[in-house]
Short mmCIF file of C-alpha atoms and ligand atoms in Angstrom, two decimals:
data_model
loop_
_atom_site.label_atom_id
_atom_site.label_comp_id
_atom_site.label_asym_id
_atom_site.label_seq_id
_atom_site.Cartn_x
_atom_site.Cartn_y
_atom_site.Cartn_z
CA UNK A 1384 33.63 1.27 3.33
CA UNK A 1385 33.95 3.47 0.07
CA UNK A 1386 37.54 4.20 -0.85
CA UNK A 1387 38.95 7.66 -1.52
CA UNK A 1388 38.48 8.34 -4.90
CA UNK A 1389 41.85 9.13 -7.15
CA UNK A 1390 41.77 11.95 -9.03
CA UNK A 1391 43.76 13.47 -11.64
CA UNK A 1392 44.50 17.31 -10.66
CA UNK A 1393 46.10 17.92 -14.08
CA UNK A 1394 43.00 17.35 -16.08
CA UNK A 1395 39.37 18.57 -15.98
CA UNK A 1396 38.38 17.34 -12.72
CA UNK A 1397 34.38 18.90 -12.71
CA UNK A 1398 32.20 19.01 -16.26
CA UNK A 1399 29.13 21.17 -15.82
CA UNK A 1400 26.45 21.07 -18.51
CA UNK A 1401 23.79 23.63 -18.84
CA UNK A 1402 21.06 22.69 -21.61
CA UNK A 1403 19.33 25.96 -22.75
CA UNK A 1404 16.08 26.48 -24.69
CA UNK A 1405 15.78 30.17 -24.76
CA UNK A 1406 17.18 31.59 -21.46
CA UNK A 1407 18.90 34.87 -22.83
CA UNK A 1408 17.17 36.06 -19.38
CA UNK A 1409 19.18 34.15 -16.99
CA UNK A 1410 22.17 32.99 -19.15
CA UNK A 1411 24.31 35.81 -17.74
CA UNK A 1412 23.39 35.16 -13.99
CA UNK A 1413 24.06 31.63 -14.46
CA UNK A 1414 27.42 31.97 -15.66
CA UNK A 1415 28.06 33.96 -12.85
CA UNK A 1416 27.19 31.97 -10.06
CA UNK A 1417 28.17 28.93 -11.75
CA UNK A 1418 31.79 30.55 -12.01
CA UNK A 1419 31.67 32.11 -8.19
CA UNK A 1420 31.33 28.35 -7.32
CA UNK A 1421 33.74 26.65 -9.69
CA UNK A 1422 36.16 28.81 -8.85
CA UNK A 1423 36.18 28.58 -5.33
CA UNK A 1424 37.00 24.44 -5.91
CA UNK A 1425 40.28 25.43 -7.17
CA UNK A 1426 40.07 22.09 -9.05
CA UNK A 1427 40.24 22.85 -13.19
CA UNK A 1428 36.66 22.04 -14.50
CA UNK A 1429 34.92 23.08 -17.52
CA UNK A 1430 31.08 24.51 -18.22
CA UNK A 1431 29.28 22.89 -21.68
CA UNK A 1432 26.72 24.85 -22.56
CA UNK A 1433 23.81 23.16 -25.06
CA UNK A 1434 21.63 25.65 -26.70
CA UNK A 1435 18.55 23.59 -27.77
CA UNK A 1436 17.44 24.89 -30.43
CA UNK A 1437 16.76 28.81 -28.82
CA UNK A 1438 14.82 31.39 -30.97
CA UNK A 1439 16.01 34.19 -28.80
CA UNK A 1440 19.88 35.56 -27.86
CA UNK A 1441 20.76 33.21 -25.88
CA UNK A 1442 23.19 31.73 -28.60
CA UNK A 1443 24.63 35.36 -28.78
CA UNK A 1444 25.02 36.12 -25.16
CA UNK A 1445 26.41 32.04 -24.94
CA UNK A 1446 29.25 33.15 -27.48
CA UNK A 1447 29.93 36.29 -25.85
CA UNK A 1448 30.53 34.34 -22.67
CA UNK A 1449 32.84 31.77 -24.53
CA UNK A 1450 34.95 34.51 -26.32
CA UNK A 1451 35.66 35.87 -23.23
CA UNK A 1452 36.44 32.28 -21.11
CA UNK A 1453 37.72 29.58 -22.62
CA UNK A 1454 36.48 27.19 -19.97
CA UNK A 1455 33.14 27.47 -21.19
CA UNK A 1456 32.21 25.25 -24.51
CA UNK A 1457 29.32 25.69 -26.43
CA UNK A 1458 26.94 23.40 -28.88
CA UNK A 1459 24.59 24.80 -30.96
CA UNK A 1460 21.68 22.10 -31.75
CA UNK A 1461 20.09 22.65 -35.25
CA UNK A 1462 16.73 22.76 -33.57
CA UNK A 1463 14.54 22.10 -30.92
CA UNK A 1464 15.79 18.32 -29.94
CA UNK A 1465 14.20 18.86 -26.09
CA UNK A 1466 15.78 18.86 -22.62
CA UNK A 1467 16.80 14.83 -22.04
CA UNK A 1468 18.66 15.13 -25.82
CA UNK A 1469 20.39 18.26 -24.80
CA UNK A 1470 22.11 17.16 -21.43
CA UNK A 1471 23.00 13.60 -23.70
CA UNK A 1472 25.13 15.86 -25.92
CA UNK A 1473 25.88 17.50 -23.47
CA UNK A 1474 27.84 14.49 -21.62
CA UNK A 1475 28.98 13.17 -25.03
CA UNK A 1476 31.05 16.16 -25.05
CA UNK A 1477 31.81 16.51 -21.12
CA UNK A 1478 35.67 15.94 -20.48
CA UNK A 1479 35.73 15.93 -17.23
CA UNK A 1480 36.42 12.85 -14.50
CA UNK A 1481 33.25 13.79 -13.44
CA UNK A 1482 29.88 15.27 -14.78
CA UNK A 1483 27.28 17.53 -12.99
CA UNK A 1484 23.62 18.64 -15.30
CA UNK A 1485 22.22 21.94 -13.83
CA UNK A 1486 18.93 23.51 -15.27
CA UNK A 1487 20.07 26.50 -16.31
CA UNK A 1488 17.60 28.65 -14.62
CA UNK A 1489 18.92 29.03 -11.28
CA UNK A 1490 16.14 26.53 -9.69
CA UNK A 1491 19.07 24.09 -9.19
CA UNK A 1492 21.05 26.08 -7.06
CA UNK A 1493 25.02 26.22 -8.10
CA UNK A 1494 25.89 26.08 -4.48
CA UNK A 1495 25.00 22.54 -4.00
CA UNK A 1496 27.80 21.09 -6.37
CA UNK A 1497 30.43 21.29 -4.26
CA UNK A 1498 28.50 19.36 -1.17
CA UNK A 1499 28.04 16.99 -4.41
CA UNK A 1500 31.72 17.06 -5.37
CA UNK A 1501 32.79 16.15 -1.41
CA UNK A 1502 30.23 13.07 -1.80
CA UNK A 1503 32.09 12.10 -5.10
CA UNK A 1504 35.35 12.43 -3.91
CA UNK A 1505 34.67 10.17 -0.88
CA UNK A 1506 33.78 7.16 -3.77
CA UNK A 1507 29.87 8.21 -4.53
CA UNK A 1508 29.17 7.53 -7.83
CA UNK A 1509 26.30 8.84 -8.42
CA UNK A 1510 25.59 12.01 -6.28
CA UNK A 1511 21.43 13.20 -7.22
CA UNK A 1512 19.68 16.19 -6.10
CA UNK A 1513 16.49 15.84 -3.70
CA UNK A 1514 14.09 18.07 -3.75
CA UNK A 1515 13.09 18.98 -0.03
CA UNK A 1516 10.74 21.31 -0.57
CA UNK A 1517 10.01 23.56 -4.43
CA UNK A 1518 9.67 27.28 -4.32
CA UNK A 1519 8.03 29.65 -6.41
CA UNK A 1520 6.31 26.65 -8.36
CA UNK A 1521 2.44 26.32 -8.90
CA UNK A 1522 0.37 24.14 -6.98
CA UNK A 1523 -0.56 22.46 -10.09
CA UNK A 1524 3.08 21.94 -10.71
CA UNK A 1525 3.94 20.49 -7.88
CA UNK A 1526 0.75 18.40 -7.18
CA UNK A 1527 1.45 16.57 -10.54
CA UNK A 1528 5.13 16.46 -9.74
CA UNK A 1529 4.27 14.41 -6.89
CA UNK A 1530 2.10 12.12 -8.77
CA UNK A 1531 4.18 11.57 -11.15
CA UNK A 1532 7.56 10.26 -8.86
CA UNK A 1533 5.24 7.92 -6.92
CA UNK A 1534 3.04 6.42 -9.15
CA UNK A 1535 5.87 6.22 -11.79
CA UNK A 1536 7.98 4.12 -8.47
CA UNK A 1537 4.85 1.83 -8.44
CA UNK A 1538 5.24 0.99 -12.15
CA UNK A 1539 8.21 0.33 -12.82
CA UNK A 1540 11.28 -2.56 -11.03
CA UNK A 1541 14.05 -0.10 -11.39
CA UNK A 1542 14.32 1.94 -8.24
CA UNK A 1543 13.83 5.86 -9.63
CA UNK A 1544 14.41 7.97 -6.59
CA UNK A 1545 11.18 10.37 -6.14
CA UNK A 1546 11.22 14.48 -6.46
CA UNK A 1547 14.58 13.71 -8.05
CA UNK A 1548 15.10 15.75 -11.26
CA UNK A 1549 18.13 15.90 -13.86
CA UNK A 1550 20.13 17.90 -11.15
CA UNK A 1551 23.25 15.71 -10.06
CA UNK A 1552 26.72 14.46 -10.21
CA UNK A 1553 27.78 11.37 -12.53
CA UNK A 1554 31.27 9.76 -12.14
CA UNK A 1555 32.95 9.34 -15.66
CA UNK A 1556 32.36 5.83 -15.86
CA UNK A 1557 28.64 6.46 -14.88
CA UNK A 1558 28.54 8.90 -17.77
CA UNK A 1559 30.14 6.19 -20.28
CA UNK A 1560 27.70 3.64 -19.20
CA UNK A 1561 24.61 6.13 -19.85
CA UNK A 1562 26.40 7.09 -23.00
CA UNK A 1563 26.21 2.75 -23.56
CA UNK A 1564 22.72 3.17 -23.77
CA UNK A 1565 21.80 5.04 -27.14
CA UNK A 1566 17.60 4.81 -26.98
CA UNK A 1567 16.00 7.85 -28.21
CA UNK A 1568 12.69 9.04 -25.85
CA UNK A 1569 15.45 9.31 -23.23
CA UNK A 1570 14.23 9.64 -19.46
CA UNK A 1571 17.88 10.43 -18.24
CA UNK A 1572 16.93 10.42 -14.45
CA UNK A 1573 15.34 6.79 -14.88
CA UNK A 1574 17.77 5.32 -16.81
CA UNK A 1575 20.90 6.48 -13.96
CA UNK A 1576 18.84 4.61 -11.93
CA UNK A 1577 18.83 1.74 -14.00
CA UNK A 1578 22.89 1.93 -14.68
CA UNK A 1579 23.21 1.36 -10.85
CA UNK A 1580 26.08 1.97 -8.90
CA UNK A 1581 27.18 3.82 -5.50
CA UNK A 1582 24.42 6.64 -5.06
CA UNK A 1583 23.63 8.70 -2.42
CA UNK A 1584 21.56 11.91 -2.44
CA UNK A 1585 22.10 15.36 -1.21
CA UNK A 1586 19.08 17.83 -0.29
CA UNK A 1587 18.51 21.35 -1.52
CA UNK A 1588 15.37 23.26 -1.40
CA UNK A 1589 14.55 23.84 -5.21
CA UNK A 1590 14.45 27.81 -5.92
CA UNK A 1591 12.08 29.75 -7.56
CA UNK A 1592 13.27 30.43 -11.23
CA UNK A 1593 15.58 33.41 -11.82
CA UNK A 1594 13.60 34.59 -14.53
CA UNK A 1595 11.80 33.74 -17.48
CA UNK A 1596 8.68 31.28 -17.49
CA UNK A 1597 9.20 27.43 -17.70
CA UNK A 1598 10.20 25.68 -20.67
CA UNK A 1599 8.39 22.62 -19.90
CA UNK A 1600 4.22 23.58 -21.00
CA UNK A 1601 2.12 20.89 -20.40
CA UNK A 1602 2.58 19.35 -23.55
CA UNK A 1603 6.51 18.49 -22.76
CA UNK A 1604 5.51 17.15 -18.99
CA UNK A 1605 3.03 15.07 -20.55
CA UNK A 1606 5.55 13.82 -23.18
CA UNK A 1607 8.24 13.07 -20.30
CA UNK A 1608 5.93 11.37 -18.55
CA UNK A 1609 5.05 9.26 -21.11
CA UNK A 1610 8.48 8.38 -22.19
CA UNK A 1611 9.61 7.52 -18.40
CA UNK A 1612 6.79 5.25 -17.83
CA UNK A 1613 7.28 3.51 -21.45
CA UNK A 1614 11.07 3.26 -21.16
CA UNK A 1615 10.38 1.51 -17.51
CA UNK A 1616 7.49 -0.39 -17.50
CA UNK A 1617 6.26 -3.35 -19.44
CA UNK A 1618 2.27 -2.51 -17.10
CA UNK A 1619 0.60 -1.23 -20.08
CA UNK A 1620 1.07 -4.30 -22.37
CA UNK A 1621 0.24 -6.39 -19.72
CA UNK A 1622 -2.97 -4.44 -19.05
CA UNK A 1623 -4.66 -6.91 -22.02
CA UNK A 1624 -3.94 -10.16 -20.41
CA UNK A 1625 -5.49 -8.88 -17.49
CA UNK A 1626 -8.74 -7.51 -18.41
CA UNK A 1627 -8.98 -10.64 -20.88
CA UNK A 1628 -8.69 -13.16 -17.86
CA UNK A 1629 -11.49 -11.58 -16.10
CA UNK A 1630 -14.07 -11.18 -18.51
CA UNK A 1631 -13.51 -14.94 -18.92
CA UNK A 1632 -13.66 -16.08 -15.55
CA UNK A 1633 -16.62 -14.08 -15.09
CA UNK A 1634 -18.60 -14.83 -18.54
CA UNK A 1635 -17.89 -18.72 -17.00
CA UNK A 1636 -19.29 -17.87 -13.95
CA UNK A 1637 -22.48 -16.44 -15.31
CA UNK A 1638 -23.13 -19.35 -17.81
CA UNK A 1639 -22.53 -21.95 -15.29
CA UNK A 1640 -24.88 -20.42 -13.14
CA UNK A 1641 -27.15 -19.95 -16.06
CA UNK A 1642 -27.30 -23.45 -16.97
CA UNK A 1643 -28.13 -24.55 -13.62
CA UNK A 1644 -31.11 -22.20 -13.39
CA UNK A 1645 -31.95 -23.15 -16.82
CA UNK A 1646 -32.09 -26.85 -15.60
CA UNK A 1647 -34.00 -25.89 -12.61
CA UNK A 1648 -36.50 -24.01 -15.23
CA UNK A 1649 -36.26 -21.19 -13.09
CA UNK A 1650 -33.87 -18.69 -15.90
CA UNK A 1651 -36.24 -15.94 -17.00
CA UNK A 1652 -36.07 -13.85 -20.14
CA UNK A 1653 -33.93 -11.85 -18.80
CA UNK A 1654 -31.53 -14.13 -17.32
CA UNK A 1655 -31.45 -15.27 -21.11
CA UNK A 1656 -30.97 -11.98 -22.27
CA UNK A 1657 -27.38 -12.18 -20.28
CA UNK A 1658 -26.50 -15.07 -21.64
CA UNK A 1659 -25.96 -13.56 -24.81
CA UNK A 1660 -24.15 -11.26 -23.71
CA UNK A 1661 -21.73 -13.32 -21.65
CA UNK A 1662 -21.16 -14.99 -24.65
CA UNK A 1663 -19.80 -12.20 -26.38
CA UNK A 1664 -17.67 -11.26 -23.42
CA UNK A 1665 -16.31 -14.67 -23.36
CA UNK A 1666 -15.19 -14.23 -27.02
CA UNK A 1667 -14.12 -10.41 -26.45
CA UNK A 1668 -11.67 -11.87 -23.29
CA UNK A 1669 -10.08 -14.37 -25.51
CA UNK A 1670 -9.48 -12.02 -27.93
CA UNK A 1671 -7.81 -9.89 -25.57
CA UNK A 1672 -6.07 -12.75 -23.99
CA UNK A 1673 -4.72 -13.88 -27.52
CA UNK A 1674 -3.91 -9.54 -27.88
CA UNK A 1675 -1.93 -9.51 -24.36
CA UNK A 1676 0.03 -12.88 -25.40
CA UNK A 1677 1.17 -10.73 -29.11
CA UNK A 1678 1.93 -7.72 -26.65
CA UNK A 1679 4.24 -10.34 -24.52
CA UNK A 1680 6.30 -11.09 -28.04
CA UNK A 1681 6.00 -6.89 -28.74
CA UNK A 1682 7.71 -6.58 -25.01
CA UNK A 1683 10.62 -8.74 -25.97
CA UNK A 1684 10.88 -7.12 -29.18
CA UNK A 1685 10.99 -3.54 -27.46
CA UNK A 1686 13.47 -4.68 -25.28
CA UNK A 1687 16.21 -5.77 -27.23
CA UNK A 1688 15.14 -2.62 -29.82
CA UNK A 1689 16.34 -0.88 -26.60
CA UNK A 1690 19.87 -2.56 -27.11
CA UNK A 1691 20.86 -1.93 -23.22
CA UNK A 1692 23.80 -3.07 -22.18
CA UNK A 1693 23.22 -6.59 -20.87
CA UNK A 1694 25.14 -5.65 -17.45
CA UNK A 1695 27.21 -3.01 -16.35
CA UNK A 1696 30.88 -3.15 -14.39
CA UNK A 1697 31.38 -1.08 -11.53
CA UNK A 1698 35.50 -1.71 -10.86
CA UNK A 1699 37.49 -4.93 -11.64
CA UNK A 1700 39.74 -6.44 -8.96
CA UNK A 1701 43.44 -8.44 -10.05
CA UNK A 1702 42.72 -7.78 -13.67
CA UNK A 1703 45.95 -7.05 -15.81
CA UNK A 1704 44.40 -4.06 -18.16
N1 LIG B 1479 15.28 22.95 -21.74
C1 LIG B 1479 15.88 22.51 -22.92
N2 LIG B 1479 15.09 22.15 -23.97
C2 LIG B 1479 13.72 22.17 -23.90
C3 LIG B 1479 13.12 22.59 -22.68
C4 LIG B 1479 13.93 22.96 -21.62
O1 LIG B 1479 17.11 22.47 -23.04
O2 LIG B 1479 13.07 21.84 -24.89
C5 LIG B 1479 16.15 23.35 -20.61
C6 LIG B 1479 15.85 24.71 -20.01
O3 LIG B 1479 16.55 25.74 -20.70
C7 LIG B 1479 16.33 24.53 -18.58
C8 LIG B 1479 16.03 23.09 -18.29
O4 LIG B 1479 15.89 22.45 -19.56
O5 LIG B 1479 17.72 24.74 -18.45
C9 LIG B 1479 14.78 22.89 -17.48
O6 LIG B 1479 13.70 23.57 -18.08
P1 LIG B 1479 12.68 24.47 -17.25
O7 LIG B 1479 13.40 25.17 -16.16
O8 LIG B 1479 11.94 25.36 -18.18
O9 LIG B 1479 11.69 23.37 -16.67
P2 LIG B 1479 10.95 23.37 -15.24
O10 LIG B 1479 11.99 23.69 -14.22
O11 LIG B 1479 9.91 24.43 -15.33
O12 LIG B 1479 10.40 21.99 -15.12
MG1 LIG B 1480 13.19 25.29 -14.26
#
């Protein structure tokens, strides 16, 4: 059974953080409905806003909105550091007991958080965002989104929930565990997963996006991609060791059965002709055998690069601290 949760009503209960990449178009809606919702918690929370690096007025309008409430904090990157870096910062600086990231175009809608907040107050942990069904989104989009979740689950061990994005509800000591784990080419959603602890998901139908085009081209979903399935999976090195083992197996095979034709007198020109080249193969597979044994070591090595945290604690029971 999960306990009631304790919470602190004299403190910032609720940290939202909005990353932005030039959103002056929906920055002002946001706000709003963010605010409609917050307030209707009656819980005190705050909203960190990241501006990543915008080249239009959103860091204007952001200010404006600051001036004018002080729950709202703001961080200005220097440049363009890209989505996963801007909701990091933006839980380094989070206050509250617990975190929530948004997108701030309205596709995550605001509404949601408090079905979110209910789960975390009942002892959820980890509270994420499923995507029952996208609106408004191309059928490119979504065709590679889908691709993406499940063949990324087939890669990896950790358990990555599918059409899952960066929309959901962290627990402070969820947040300081992420916050444990410093590697840059962050996949946030991933590494959540890997952290562990009580999750449970609640379902919203992702909206179309207020306005404004996406801030993820082709080139950024590509680079995502490639970070989540590097950060999780060790398949790629292995690919070497694999490829090596059957080219030798199968240059064996062929000169075995060479040599016995050639002792029966019956191997032809051509069946000579392959023998050559098995030969090569044989040497090309135990060079790639001897490549997939350095990319073993080069695992390792990336994985305590990485520096994770060796384990993580979820509570302590009859400790005096
Ligand atoms: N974003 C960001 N930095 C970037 C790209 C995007 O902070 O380099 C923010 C963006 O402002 C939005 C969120 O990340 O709040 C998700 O981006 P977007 O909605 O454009 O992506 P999509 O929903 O199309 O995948
Ligand atoms: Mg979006």
């Amino acid at each position: 059974m999960d306990e009631e949760r304790i919470i602190d009503p004299d403190t910032t209960v609720c940290s939202v953080v909005v990353p932005l990449y030039n959103e002056e178009e929906v920055i002002g809606e946001t706000y709003k409905r963010l605010t409609a919702v917050m307030e209707g918690e009656n819980i005190p929370y705050e909203i960190v806003m990241v501006n990543d690096g915008s080249r239009d007025a959103t860091e204007e309008l952001a200010r404006a909105i600051c001036a004018a409430d002080k729950r709202v904090k703001l961080i200005n990157f220097s440049r363009n550091f890209g989505h996963q870096t801007a909701i990091t910062a933006g839980m380094d600086a989070a206050g509250g007991q617990c975190v929530v990231v948004i997108d701030a175009d309205l596709q995550d809608p605001p509404e949601v958080i408090p079905e979110m907040l209910e789960k975390w107050r009942s002892g959820i942990d980890v509270v994420y965002g499923k995507r029952i069904s996208r609106e408004g989104e191309t059928f490119f989009k979504k065709f590679t989104a889908k691709m993406f979740y499940r063949t990324l689950n087939k890669m990896t061990d950790v358990d990555i929930p599918v059409d899952t994005g960066d929309f959901r509800l962290i627990d402070r000591k969820v947040k300081d565990a992420l916050l444990q784990v410093r590697e840059h080419n962050r996949y946030v959603r991933g590494i959540v997963s890997w952290l562990g602890f009580k999750t449970a998901p609640v379902e919203f139908e992702r909206q179309k996006r207020f306005a404004g085009t996406t801030k993820y081209p082709l080139k950024k979903m590509l680079k995502l991609a490639k970070d989540a399935l590097l950060s999780f999976s060790f398949k790629p090195l292995k690919l070497a060791t694999g490829t090596g083992i059957f080219l030798v197996c199968a240059s064996i095979i062929y000169l075995i059965v060479a040599l016995i034709l050639g002792i029966c007198g019956v191997l032809g020109t051509v069946g000579l002709m392959f023998v050559v080249l098995a030969v090569a193969l044989l040497f090309q597979g135990i060079t790639l055998i001897t490549i997939g044994i350095q990319n073993e070591y080069m695992a390792r090595m990336y994985d305590e690069a990485r520096a994770r945290p060796l384990y993580l604690i979820r509570d302590r029971v009859n400790f005096s601290d």
